[in-house]
mmCIF file with all atom_site columns, C-alpha atoms and ligand atoms in Angstrom:
data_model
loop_
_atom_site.group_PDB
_atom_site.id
_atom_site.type_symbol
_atom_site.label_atom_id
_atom_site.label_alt_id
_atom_site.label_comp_id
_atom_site.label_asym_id
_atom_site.label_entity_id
_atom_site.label_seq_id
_atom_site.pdbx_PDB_ins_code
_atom_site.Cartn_x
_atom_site.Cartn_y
_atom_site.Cartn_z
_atom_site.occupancy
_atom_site.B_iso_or_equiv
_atom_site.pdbx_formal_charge
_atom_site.auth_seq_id
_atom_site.auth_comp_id
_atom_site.auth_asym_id
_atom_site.auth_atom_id
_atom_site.pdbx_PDB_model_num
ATOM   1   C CA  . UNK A 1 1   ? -14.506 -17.223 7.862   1.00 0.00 ? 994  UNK A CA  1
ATOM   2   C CA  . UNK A 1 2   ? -11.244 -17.168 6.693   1.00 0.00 ? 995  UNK A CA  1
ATOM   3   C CA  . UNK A 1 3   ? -9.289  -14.083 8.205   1.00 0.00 ? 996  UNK A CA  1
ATOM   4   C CA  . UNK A 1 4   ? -7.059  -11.769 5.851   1.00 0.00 ? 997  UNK A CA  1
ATOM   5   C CA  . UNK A 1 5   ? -5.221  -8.967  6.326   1.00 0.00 ? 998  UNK A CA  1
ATOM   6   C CA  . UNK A 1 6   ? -3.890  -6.633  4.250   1.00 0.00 ? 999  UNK A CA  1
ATOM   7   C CA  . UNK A 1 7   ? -0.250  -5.514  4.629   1.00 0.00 ? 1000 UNK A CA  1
ATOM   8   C CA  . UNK A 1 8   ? 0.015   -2.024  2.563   1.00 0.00 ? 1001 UNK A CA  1
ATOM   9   C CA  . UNK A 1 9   ? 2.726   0.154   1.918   1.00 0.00 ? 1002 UNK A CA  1
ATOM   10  C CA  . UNK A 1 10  ? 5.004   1.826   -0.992  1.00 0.00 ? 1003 UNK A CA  1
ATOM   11  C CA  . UNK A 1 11  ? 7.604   -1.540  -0.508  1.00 0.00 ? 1004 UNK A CA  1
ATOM   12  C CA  . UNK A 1 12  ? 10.224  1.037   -2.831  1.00 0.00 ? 1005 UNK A CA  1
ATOM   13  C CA  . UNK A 1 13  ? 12.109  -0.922  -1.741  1.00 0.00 ? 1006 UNK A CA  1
ATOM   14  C CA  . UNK A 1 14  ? 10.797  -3.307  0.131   1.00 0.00 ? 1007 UNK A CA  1
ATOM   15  C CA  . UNK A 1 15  ? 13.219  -4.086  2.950   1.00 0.00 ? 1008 UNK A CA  1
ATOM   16  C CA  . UNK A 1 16  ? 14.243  -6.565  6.289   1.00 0.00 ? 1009 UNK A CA  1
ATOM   17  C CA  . UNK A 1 17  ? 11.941  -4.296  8.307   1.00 0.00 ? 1010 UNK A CA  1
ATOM   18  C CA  . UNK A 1 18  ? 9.284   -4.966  6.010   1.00 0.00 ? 1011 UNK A CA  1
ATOM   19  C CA  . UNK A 1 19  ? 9.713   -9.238  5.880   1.00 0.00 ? 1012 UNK A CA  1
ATOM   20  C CA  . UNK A 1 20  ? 9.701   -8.892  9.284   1.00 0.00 ? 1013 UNK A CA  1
ATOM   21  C CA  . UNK A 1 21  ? 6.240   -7.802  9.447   1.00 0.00 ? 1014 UNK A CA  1
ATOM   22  C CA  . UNK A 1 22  ? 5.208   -10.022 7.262   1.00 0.00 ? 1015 UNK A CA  1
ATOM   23  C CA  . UNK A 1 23  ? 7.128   -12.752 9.071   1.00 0.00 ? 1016 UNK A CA  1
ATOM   24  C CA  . UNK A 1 24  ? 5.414   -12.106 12.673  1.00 0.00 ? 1017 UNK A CA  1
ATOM   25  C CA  . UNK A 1 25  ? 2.052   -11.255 10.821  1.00 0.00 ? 1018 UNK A CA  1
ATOM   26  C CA  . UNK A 1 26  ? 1.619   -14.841 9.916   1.00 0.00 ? 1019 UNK A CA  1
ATOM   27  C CA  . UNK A 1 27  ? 0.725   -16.871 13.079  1.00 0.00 ? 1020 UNK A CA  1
ATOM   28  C CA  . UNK A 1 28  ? -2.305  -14.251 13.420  1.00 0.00 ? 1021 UNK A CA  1
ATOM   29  C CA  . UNK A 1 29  ? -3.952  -14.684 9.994   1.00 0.00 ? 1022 UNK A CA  1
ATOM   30  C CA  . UNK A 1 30  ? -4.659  -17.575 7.658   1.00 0.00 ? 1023 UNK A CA  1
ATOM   31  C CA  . UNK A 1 31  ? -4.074  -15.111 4.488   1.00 0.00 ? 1024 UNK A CA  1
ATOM   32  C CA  . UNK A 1 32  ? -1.815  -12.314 4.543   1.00 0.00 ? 1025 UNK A CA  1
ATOM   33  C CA  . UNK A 1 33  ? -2.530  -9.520  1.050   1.00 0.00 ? 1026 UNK A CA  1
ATOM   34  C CA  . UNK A 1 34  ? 0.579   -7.391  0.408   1.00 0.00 ? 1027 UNK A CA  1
ATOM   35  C CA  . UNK A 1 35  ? -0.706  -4.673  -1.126  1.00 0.00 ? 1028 UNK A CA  1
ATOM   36  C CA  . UNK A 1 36  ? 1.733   -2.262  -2.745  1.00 0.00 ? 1029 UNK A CA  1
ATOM   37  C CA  . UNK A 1 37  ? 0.090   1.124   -3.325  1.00 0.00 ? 1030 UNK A CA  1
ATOM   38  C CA  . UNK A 1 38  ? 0.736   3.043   -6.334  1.00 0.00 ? 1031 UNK A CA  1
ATOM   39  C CA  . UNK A 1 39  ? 0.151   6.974   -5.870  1.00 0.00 ? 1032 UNK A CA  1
ATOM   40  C CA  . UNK A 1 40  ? 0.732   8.506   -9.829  1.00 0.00 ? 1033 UNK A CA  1
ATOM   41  C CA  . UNK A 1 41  ? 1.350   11.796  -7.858  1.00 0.00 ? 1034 UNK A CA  1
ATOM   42  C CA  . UNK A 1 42  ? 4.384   10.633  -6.267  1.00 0.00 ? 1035 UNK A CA  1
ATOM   43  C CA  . UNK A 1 43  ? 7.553   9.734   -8.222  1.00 0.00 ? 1036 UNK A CA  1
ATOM   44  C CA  . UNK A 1 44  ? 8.527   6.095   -7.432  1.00 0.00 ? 1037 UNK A CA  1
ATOM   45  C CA  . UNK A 1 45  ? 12.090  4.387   -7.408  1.00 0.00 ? 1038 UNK A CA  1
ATOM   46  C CA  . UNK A 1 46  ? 10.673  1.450   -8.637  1.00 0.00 ? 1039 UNK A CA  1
ATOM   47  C CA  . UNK A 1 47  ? 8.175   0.694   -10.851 1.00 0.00 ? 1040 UNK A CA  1
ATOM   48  C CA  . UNK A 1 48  ? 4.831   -0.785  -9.354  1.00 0.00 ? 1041 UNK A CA  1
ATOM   49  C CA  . UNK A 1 49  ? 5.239   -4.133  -11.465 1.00 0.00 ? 1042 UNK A CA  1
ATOM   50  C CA  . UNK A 1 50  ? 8.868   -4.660  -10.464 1.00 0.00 ? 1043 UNK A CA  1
ATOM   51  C CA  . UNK A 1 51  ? 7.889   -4.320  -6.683  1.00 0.00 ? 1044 UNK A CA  1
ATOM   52  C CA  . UNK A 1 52  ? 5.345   -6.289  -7.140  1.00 0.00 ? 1045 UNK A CA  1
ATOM   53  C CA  . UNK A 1 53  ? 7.639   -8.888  -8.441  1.00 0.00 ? 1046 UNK A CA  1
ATOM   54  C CA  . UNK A 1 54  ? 10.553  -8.474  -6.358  1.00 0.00 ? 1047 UNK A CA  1
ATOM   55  C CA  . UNK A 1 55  ? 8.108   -9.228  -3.366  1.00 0.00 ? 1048 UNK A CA  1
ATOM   56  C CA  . UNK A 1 56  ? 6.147   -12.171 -4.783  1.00 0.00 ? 1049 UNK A CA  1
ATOM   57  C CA  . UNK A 1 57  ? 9.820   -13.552 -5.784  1.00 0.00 ? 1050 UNK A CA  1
ATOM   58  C CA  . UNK A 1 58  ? 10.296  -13.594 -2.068  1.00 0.00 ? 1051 UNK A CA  1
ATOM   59  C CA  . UNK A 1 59  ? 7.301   -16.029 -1.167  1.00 0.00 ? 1052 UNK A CA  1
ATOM   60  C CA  . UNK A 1 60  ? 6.741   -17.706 -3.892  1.00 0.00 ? 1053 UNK A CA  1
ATOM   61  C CA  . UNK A 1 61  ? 5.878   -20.892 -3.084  1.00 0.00 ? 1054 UNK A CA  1
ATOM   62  C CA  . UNK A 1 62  ? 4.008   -19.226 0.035   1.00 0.00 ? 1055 UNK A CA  1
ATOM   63  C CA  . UNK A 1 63  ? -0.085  -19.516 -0.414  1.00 0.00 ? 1056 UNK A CA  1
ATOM   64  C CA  . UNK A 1 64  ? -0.653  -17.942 2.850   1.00 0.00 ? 1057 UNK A CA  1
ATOM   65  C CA  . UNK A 1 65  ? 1.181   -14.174 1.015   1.00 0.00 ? 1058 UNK A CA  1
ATOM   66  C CA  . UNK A 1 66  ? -0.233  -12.825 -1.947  1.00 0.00 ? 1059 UNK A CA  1
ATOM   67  C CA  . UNK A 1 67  ? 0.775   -10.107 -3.864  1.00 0.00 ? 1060 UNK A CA  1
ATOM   68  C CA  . UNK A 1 68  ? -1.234  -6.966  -5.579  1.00 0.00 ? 1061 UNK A CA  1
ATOM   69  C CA  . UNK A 1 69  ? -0.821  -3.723  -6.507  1.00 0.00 ? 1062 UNK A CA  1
ATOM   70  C CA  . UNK A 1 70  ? -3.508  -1.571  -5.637  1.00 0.00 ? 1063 UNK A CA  1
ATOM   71  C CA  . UNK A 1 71  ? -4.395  2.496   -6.348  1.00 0.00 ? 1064 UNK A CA  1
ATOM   72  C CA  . UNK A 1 72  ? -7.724  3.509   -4.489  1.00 0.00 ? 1065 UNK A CA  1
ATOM   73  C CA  . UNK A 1 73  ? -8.122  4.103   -1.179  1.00 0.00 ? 1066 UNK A CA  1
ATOM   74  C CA  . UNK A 1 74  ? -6.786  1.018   1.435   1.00 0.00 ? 1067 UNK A CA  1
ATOM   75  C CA  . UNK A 1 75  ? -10.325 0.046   3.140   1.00 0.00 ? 1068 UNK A CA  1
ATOM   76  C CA  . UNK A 1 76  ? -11.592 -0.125  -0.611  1.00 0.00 ? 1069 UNK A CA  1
ATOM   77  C CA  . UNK A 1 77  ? -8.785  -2.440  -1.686  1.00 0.00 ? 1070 UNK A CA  1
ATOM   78  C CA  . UNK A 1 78  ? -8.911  -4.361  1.694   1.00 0.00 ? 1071 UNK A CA  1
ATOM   79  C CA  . UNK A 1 79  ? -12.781 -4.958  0.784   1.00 0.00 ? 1072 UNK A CA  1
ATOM   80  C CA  . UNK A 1 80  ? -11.768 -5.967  -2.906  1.00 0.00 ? 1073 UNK A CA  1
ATOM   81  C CA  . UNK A 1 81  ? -9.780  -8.752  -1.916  1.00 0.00 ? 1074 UNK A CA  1
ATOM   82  C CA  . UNK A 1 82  ? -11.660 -9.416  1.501   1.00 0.00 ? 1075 UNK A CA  1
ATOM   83  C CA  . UNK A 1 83  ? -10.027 -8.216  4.297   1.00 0.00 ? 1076 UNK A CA  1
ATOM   84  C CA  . UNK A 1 84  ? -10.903 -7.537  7.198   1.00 0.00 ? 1077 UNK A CA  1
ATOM   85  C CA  . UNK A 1 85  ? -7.633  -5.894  8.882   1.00 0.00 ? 1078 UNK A CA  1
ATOM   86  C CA  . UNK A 1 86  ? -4.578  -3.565  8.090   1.00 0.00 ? 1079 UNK A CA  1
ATOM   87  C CA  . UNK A 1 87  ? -1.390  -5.040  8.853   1.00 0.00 ? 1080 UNK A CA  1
ATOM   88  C CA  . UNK A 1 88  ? 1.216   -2.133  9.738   1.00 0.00 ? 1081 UNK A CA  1
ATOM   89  C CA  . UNK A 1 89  ? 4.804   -1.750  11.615  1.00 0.00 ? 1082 UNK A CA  1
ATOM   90  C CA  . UNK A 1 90  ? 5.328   1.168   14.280  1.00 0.00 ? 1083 UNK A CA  1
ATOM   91  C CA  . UNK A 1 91  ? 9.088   2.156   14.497  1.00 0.00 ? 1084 UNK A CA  1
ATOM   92  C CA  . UNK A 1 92  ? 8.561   5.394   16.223  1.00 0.00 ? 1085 UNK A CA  1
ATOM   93  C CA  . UNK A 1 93  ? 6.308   7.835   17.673  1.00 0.00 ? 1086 UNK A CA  1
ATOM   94  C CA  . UNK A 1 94  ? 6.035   9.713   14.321  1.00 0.00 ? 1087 UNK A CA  1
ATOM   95  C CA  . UNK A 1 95  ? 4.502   6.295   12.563  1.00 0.00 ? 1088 UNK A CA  1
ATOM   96  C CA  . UNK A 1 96  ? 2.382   5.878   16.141  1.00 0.00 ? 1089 UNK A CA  1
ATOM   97  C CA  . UNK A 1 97  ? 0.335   9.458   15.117  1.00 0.00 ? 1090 UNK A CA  1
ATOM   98  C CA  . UNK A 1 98  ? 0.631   8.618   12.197  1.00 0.00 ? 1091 UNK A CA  1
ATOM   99  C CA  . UNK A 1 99  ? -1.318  5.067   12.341  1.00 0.00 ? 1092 UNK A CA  1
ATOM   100 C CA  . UNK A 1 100 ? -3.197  6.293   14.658  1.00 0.00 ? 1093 UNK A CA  1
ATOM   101 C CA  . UNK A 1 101 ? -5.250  8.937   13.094  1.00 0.00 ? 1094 UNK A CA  1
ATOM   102 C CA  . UNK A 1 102 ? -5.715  6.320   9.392   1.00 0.00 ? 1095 UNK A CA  1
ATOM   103 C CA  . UNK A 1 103 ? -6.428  3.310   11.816  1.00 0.00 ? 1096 UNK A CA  1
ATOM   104 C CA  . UNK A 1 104 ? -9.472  5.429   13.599  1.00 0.00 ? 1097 UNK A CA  1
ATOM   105 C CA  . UNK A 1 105 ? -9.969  7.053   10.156  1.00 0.00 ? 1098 UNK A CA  1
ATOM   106 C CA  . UNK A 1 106 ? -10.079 3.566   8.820   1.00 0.00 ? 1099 UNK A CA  1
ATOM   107 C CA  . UNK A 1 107 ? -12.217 1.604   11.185  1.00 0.00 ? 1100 UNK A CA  1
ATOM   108 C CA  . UNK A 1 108 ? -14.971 4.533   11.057  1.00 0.00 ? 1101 UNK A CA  1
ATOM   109 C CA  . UNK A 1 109 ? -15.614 4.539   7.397   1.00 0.00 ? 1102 UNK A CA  1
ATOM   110 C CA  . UNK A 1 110 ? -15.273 0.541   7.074   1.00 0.00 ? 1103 UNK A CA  1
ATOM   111 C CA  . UNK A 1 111 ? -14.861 -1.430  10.287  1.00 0.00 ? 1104 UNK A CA  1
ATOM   112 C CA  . UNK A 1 112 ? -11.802 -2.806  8.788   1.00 0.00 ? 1105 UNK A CA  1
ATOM   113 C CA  . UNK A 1 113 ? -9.729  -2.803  12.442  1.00 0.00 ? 1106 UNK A CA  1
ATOM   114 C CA  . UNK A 1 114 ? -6.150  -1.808  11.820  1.00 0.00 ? 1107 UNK A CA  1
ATOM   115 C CA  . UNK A 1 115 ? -3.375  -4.755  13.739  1.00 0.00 ? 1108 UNK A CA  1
ATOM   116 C CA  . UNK A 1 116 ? -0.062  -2.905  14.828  1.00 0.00 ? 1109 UNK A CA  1
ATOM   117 C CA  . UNK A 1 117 ? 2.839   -4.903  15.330  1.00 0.00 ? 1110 UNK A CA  1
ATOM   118 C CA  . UNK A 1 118 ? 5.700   -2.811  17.073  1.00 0.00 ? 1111 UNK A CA  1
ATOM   119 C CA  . UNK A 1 119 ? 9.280   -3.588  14.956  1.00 0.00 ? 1112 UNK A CA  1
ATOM   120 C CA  . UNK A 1 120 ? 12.230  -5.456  16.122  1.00 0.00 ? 1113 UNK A CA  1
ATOM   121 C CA  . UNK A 1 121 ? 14.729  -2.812  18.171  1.00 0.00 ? 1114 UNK A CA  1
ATOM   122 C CA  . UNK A 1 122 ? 17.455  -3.945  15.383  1.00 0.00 ? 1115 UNK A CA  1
ATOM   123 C CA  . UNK A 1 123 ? 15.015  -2.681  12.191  1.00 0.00 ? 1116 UNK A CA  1
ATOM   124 C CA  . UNK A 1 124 ? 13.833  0.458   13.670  1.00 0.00 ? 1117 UNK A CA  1
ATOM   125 C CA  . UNK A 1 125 ? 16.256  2.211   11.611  1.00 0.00 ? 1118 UNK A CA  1
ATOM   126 C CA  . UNK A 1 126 ? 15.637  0.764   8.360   1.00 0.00 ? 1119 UNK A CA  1
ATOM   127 C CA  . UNK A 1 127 ? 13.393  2.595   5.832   1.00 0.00 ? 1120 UNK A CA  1
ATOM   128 C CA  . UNK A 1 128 ? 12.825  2.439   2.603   1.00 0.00 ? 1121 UNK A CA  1
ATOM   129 C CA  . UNK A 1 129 ? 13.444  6.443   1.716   1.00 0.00 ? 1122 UNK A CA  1
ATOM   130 C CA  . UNK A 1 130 ? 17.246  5.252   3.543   1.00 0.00 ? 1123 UNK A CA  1
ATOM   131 C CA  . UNK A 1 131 ? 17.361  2.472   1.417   1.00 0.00 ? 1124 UNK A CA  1
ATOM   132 C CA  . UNK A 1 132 ? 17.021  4.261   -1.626  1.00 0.00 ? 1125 UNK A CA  1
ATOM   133 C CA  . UNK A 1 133 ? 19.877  7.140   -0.576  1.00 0.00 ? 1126 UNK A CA  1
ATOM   134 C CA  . UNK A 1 134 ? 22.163  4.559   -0.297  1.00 0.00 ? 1127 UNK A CA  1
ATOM   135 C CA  . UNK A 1 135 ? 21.155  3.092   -3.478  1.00 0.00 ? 1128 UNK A CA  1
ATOM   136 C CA  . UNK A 1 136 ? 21.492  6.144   -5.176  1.00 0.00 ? 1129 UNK A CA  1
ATOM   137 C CA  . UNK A 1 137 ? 25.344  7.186   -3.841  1.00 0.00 ? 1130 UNK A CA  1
ATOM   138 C CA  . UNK A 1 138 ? 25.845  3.226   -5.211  1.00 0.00 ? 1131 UNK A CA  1
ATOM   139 C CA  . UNK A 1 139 ? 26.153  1.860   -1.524  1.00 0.00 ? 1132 UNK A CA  1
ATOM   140 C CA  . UNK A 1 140 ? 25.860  -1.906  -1.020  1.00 0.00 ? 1133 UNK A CA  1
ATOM   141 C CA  . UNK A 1 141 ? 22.648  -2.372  0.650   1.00 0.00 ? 1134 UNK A CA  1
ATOM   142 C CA  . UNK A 1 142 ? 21.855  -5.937  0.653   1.00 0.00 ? 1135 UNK A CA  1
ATOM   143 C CA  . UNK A 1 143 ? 21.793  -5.647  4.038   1.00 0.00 ? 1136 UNK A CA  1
ATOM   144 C CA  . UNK A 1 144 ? 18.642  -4.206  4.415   1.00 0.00 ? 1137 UNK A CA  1
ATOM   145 C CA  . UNK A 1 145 ? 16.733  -6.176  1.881   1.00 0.00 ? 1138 UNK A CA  1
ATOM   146 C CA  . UNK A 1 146 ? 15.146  -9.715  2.543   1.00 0.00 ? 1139 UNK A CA  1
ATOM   147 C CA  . UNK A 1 147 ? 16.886  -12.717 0.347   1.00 0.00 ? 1140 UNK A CA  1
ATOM   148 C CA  . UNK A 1 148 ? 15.038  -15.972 -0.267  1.00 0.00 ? 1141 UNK A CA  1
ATOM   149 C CA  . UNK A 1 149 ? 15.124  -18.720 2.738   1.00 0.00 ? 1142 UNK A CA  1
ATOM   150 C CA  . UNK A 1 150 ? 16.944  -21.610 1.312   1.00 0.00 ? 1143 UNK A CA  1
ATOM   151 C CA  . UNK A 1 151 ? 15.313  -25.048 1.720   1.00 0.00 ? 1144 UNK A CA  1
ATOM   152 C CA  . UNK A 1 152 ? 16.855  -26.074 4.308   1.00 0.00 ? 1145 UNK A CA  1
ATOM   153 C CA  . UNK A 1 153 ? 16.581  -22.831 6.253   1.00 0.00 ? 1146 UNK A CA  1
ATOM   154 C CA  . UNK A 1 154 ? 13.086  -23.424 5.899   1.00 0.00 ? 1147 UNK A CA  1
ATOM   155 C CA  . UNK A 1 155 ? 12.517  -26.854 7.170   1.00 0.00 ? 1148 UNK A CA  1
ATOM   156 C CA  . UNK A 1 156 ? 14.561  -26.082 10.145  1.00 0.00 ? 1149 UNK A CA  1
ATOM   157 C CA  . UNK A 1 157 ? 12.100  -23.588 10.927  1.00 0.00 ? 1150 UNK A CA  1
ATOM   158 C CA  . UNK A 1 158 ? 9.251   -26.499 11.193  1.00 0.00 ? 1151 UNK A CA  1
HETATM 159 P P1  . ADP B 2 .   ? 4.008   3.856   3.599   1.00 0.00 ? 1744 ADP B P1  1
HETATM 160 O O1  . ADP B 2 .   ? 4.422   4.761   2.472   1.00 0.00 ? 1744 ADP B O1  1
HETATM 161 O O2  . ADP B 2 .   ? 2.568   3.449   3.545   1.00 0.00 ? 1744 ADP B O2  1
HETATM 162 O O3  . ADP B 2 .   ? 4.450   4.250   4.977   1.00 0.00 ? 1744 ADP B O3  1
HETATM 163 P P2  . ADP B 2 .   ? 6.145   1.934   3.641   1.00 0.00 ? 1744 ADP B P2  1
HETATM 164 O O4  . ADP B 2 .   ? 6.507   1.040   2.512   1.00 0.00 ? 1744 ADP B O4  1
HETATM 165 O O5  . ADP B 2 .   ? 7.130   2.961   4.027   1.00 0.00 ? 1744 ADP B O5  1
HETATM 166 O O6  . ADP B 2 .   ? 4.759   2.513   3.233   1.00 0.00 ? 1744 ADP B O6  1
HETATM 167 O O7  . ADP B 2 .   ? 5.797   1.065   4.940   1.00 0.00 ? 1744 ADP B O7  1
HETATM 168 C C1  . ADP B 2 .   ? 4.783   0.104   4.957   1.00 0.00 ? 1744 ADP B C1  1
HETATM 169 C C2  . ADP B 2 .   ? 4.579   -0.373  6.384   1.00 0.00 ? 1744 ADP B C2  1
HETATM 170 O O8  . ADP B 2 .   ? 5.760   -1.006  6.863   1.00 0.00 ? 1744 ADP B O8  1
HETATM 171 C C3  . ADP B 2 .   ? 4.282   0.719   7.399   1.00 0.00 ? 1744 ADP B C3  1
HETATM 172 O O9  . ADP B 2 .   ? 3.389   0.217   8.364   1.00 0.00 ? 1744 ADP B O9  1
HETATM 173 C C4  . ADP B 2 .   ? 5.616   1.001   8.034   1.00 0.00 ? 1744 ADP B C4  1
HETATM 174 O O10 . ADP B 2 .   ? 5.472   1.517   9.336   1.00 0.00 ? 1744 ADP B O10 1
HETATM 175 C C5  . ADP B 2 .   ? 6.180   -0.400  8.071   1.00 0.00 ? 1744 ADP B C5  1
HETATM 176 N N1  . ADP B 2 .   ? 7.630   -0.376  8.099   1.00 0.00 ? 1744 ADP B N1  1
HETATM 177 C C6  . ADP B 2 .   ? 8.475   0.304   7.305   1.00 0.00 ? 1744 ADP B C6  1
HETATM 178 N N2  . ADP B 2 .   ? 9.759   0.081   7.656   1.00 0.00 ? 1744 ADP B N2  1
HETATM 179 C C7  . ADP B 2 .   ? 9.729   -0.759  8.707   1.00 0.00 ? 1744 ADP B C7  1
HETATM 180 C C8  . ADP B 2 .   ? 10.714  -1.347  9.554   1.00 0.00 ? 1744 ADP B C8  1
HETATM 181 N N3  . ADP B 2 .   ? 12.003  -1.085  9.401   1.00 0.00 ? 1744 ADP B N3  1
HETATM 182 N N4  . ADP B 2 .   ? 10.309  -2.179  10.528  1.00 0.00 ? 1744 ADP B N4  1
HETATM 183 C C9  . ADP B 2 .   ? 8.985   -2.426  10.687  1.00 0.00 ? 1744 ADP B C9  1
HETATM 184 N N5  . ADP B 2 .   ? 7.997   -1.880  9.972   1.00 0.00 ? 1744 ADP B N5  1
HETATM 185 C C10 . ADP B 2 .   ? 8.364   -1.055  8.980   1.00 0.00 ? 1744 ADP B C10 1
#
């Protein structure tokens, strides 16, 4: 049984802290679902379909990440495409109550287990509600957003 996990999130933008995720999610499942939610009660930066493509620009090429925009509840969309884990990032003890009460929350109604991988000291900083201040006082921040591996980065990761 193949074993997918969904990553979800808002991704507006989706940022370095975010890849990273990603990045050290893959060793522990063969499929990882990047599910960008879209709440029409909350005003976004970006439009649903162009984070959806800014992300799947970033792994093309990649069949282990897919890429989906989703609007119901996570453990529903998780079951839609198969899943049988949440993928999520702890930066702080506000996301660690946070997770905490959706993950129990989570694993009640479904048995989907929730997988919490604690960020990199250097990203714990880096959110996407910072990204978009900077953004809007026209503040370079390419920084904080993941950029393509090359080819040759790539195969000297192998
Ligand atoms: P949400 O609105 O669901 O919190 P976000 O897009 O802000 O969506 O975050 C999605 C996931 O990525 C969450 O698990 C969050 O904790 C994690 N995350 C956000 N920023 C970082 C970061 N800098 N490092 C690691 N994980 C992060």
């Amino acid at each position: 049984m193949k074993k997918i996990a969904v990553f979800p999130g808002s991704f507006d933008p989706f940022t370095v802290g975010h890849a990273s995720i990603v990045e050290r999610g893959l060793p522990l499942f063969d499929e990882i679902v990047i599910g960008v939610g879209v709440n029409e009660r909350k005003r976004s930066f970006y439009s649903p379909e162009e984070r959806v493509r800014a992300i799947e620009e970033l792994y093309a090429g990649d069949s282990r990440i897919r890429v989906v925009s989703y609007k119901d509840l996570t453990i529903d969309f998780a079951r839609r495409v198969g899943a049988r884990f949440i993928l999520r990032g702890l930066r702080s003890v506000k996301d660690f109550e946070y997770e905490r009460d959706i993950a129990n929350m989570n694993q009640r109604l479904s048995g989907v287990e929730t997988v919490l991988l604690f960020t990199e000291p250097h990203f714990s900083s880096i959110s996407s509600s910072v990204v978009r201040e900077l953004m809007a006082f026209g503040k370079d921040v390419t920084d904080f957003l993941p950029r393509r591996k090359s080819r040759r980065e790539e195969a000297t990761e192998e």
